[in-house]
Coordinates of C-alpha atoms in Angstrom, one line a residue:
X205 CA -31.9 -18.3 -9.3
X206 CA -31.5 -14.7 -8.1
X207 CA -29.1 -12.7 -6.3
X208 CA -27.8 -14.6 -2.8
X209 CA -25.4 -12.9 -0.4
X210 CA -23.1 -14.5 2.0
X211 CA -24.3 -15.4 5.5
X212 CA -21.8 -13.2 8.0
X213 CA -21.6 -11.5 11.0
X214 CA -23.1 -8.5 11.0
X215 CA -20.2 -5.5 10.9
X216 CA -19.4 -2.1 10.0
X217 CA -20.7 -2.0 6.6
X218 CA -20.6 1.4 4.9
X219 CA -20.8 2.5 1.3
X220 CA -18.1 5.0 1.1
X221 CA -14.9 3.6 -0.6
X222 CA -12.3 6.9 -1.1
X223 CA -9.7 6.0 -3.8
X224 CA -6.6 6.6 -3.8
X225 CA -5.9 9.0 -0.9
X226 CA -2.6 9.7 -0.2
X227 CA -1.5 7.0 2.9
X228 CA 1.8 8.3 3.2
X229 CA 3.9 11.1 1.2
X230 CA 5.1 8.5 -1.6
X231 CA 4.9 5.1 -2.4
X232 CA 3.0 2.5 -4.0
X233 CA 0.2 2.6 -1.0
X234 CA -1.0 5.7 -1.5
X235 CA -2.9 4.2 -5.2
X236 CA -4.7 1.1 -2.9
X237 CA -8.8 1.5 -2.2
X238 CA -9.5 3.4 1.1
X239 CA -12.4 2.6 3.6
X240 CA -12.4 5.2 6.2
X241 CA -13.9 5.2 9.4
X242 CA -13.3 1.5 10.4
X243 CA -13.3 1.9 14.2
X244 CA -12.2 -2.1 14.3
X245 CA -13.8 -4.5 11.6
X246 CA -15.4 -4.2 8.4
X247 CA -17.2 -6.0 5.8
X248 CA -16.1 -5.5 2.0
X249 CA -18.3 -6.6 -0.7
X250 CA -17.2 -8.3 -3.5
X251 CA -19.8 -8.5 -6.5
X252 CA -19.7 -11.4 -8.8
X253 CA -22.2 -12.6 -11.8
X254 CA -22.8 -15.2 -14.5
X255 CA -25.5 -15.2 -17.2
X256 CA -27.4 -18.7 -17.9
X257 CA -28.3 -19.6 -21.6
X258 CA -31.6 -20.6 -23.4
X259 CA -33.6 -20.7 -26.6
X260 CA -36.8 -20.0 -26.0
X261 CA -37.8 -16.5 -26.4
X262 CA -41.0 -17.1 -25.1
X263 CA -40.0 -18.8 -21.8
X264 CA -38.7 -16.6 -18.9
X265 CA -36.6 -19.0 -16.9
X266 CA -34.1 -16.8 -14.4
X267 CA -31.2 -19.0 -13.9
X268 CA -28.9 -16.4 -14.2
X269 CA -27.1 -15.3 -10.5
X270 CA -25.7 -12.2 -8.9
X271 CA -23.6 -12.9 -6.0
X272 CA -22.6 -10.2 -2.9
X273 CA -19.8 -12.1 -0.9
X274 CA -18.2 -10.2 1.5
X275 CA -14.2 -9.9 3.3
X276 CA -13.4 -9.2 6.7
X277 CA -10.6 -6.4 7.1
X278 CA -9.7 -6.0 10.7
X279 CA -7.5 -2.7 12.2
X280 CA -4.9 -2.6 14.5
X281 CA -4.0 0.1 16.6
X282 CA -0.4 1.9 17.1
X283 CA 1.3 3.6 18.9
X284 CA 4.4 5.6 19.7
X285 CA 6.1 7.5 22.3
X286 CA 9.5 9.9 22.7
X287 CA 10.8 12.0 25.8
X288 CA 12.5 14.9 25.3
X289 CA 13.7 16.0 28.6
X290 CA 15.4 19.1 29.6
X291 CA 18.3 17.7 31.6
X292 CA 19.9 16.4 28.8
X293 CA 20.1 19.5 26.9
X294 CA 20.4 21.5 29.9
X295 CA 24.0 19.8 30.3
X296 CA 25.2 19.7 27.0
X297 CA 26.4 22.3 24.4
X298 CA 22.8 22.5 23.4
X299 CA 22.4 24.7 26.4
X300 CA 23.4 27.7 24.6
X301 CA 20.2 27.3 23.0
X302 CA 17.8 27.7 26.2
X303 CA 17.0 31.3 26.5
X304 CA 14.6 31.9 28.5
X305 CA 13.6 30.8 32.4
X306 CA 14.0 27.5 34.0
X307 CA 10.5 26.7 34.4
X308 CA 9.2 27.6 30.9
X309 CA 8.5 25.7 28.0
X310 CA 10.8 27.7 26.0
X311 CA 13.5 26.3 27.8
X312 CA 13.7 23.6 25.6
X313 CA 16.0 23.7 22.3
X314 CA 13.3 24.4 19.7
X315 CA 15.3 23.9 16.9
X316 CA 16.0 20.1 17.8
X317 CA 12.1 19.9 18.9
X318 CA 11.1 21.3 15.5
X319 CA 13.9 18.5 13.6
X320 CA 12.2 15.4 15.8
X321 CA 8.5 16.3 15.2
X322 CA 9.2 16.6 11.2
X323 CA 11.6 13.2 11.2
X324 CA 9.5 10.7 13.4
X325 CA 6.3 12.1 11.6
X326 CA 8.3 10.5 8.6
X327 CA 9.1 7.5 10.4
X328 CA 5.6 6.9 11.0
X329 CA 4.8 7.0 7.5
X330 CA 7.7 4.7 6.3
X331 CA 6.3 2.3 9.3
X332 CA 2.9 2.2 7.9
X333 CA 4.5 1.3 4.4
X334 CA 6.3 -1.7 6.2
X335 CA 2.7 -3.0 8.2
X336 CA 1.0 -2.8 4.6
X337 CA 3.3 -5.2 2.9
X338 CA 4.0 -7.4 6.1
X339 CA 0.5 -8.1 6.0
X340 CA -0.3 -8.0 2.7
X341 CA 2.6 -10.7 2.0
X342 CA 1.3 -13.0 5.1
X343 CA -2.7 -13.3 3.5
X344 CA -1.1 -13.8 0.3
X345 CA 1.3 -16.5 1.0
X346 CA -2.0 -18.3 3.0
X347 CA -4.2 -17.9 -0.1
X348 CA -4.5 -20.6 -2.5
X349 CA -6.0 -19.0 -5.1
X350 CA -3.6 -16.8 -5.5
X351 CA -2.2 -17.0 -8.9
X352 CA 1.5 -18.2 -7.5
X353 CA 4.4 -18.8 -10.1
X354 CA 7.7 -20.3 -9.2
X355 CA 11.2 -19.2 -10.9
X356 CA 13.8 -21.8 -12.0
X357 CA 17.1 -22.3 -10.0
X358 CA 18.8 -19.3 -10.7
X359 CA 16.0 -16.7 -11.6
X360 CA 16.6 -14.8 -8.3
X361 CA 20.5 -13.8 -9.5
X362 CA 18.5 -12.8 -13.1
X363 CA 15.7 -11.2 -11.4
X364 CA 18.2 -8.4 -10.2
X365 CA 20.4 -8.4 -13.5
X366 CA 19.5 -6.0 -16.1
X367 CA 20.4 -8.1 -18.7
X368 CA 17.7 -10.8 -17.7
X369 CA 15.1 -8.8 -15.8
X370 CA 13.0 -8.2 -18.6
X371 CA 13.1 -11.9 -19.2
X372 CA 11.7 -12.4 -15.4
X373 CA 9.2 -10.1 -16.0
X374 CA 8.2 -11.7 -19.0
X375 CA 7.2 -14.9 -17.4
X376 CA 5.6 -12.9 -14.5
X377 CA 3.2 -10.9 -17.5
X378 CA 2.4 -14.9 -19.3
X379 CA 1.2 -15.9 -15.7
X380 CA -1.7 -13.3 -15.5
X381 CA -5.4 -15.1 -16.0
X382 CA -7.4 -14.5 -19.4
X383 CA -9.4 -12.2 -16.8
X384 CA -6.7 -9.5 -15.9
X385 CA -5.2 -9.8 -19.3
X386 CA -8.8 -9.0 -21.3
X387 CA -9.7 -6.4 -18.3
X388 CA -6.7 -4.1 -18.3
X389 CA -5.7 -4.3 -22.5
X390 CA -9.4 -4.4 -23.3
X391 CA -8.3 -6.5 -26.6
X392 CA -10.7 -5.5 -29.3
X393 CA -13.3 -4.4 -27.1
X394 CA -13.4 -7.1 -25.2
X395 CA -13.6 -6.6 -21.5
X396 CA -14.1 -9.0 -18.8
X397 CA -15.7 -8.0 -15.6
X398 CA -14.6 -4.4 -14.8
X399 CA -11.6 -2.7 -16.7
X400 CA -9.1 -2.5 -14.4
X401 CA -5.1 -0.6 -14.1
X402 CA -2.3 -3.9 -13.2
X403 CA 0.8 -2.8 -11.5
X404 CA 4.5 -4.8 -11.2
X405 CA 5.2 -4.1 -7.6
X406 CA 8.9 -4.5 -7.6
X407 CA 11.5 -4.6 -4.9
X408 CA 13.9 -1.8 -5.1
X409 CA 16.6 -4.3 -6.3
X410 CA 14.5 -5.8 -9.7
X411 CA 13.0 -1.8 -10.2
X412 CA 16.3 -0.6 -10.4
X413 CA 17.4 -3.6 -12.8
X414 CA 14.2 -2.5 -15.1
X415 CA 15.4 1.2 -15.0
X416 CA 18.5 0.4 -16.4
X417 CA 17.1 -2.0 -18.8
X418 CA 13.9 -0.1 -20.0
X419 CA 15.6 3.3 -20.8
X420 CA 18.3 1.6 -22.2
X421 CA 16.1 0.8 -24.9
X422 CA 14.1 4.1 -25.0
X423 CA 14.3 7.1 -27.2
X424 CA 16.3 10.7 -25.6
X425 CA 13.2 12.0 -25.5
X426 CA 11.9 8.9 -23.6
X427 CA 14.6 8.5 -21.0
X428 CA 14.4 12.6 -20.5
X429 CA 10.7 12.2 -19.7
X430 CA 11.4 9.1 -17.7
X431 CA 14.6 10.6 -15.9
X432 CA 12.0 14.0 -15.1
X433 CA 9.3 11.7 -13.3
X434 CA 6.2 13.1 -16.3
X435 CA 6.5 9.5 -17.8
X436 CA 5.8 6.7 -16.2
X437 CA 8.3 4.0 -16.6
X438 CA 6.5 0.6 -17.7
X439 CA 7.0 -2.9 -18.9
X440 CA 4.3 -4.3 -22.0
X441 CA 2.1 -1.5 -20.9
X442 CA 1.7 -2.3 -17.0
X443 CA 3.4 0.6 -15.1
X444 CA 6.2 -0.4 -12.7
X445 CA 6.1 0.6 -8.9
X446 CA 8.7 -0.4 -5.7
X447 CA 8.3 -1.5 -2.8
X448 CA 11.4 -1.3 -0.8
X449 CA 9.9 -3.4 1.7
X450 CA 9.8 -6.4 -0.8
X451 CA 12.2 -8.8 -0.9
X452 CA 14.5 -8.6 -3.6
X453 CA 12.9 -12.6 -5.1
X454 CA 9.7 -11.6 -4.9
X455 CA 7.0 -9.6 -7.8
X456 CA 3.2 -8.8 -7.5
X457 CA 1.2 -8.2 -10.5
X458 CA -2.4 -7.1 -9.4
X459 CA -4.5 -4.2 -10.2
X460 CA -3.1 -1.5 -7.1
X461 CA -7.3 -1.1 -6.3
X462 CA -7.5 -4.3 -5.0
X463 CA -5.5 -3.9 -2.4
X464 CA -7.4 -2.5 0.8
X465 CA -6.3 -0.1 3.7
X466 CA -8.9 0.3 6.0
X467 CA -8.8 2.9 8.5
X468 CA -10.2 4.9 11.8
X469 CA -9.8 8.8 10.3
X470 CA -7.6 8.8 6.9
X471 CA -6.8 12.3 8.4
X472 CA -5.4 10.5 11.6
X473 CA -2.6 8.6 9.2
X474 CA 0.0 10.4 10.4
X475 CA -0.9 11.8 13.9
X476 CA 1.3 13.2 15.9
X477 CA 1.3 15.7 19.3
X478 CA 3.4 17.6 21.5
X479 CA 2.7 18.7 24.9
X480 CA 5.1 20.5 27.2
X481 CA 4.9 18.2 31.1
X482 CA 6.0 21.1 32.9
X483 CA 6.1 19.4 36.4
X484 CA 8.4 17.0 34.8
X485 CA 10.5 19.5 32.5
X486 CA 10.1 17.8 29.7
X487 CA 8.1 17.7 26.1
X488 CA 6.5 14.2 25.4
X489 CA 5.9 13.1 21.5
X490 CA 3.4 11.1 20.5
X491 CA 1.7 9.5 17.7
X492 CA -1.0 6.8 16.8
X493 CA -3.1 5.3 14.1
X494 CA -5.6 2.8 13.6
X495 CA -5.5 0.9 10.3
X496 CA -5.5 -2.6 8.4
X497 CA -4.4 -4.4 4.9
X498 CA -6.3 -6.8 2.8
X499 CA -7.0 -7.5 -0.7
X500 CA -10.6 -8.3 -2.4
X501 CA -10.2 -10.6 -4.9
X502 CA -7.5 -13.6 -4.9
X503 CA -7.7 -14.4 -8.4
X504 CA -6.9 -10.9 -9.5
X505 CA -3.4 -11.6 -8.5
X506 CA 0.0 -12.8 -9.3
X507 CA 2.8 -13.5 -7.0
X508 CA 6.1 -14.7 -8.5
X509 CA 9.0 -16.0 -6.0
X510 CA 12.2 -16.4 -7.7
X511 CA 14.6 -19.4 -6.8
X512 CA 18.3 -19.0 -6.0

């Protein structure tokens, strides 16, 4: 036995993996493992090994096996488009603002230009957020082995309490395998695999809950820290981070690294342009990206759906 590695179609396979790069300005995105230059598709290995027994020292018999398997992530490109034309402020109150000639590009109200460039380059960010979980939350509900966990009847109404979401969570942190368990705490020095950093990802409604409910609990000092953003507010050790995309029955425990964003330029994220049309009087806005969501390894997470 030796190393065998999965028969696929040949794609963009490149050994550059930049972590943690900031996807957009906050949010729990920005800490997921970034392939760059992805122009469509790419292959993403995933390593895996077992060691085989004997007890003979003087036979060499090499059953032992290293596998390379390997997971599509595909991109998507989009794209968006705004028409500022000088009409509209031409006839309005806004006029007062155009100060110099007709047929110049100075005509137009600078001040709202300036506003619209900074608030749909925001926009765009927020919309990435929302592609990464819709996608993220469609391969997961397909996948099988996806640790998945069920709440009793009621759970969703405790899930958002702060008098029971710690008792949610609870059962979330009991339905991790004996792999992420050994790999993040590293009981004892023992480690499994690779160490690796699980997250809660929490809707906005259950993170708010566990605010409340953690710092409760904690120290001044604790809840000064907590309240300043230099400490890190956590459940049994595992850092908490929202998603305000998530619905409000729904928790993810998974090491943030093993989600995936693969994209075209990681500089191109947040792309946006302005050119003045002067034949038609008008700026156009634009903005596009090229970029995708996946995960690695199914059995590193935990999804937990709460019943009403």
């Amino acid at each position: 036995m030796a190393v065998t590695i999965a028969s696929l179609e040949y794609g963009n396979r490149t050994p550059s993996e930049f972590i943690a790069q900031t996807i957009i300005e906050s949010g729990v995105h920005g800490n997921y493992s970034i392939y760059d230059g992805v122009k469509d598709k790419q292959q993403i290995p995933v390593f895996a090994a077992a060691l085989t027994w004997g007890t003979d020292l003087c036979t060499f018999d090499p059953q032992s096996v290293a596998s390379i398997d390997e997971k599509e992530f595909v991109t998507k490109n989009y794209k968006w488009a705004f028409k500022n034309c000088k009409t509209a402020l031409q006839r309005s109150y806004r006029s007062l603002m155009l100060k110099q000639g007709q047929n110049n590009s100075e005509t137009m109200d600078s001040d709202f230009k300036d506003w619209v460039f900074d608030y749909f380059s925001k926009l765009a960010g927020q919309h990435v957020g929302s592609l990464a979980h819709d996608e993220l939350a469609a391969q997961i509900t397909a996948d099988a082995n996806v640790n998945k966990e069920a709440g009793a009847a009621g759970s969703a109404a405790k899930l958002i309490d702060e008098a029971t979401v710690l008792d949610e969570l609870k059962i979330v942190f009991k339905a991790m395998t004996e792999e992420m368990y050994l790999s993040n705490f590293n009981v004892n020095g023992v480690s499994r695999d690779q160490s690796i950093g699980l997250a809660f990802i929490l809707p906005y409604e259950v993170y708010v809950a566990a605010h409340v409910a953690l710092t409760s609990a904690a120290s001044l000092q604790e809840r000064i820290q907590i309240e300043a953003g230099t400490l890190p507010l956590k459940y049994m050790g595992i850092p908490l981070y929202v998603d305000v995309n998530q619905a409000a029955d729904r928790v993810l425990l998974a090491p943030l690294n093993n989600f995936v964003t693969v994209v075209d330029d990681i500089a191109d994220i947040k792309a946006i342009q302005t050119k003045y049309m002067e034949e038609l009087s008008s700026d156009y806005l634009w903005g596009q990206f090229t970029i995708g969501f996946g995960y690695k390894k199914s059995e590193l997470i935990v999804e937990y759906t709460a019943s009403a």
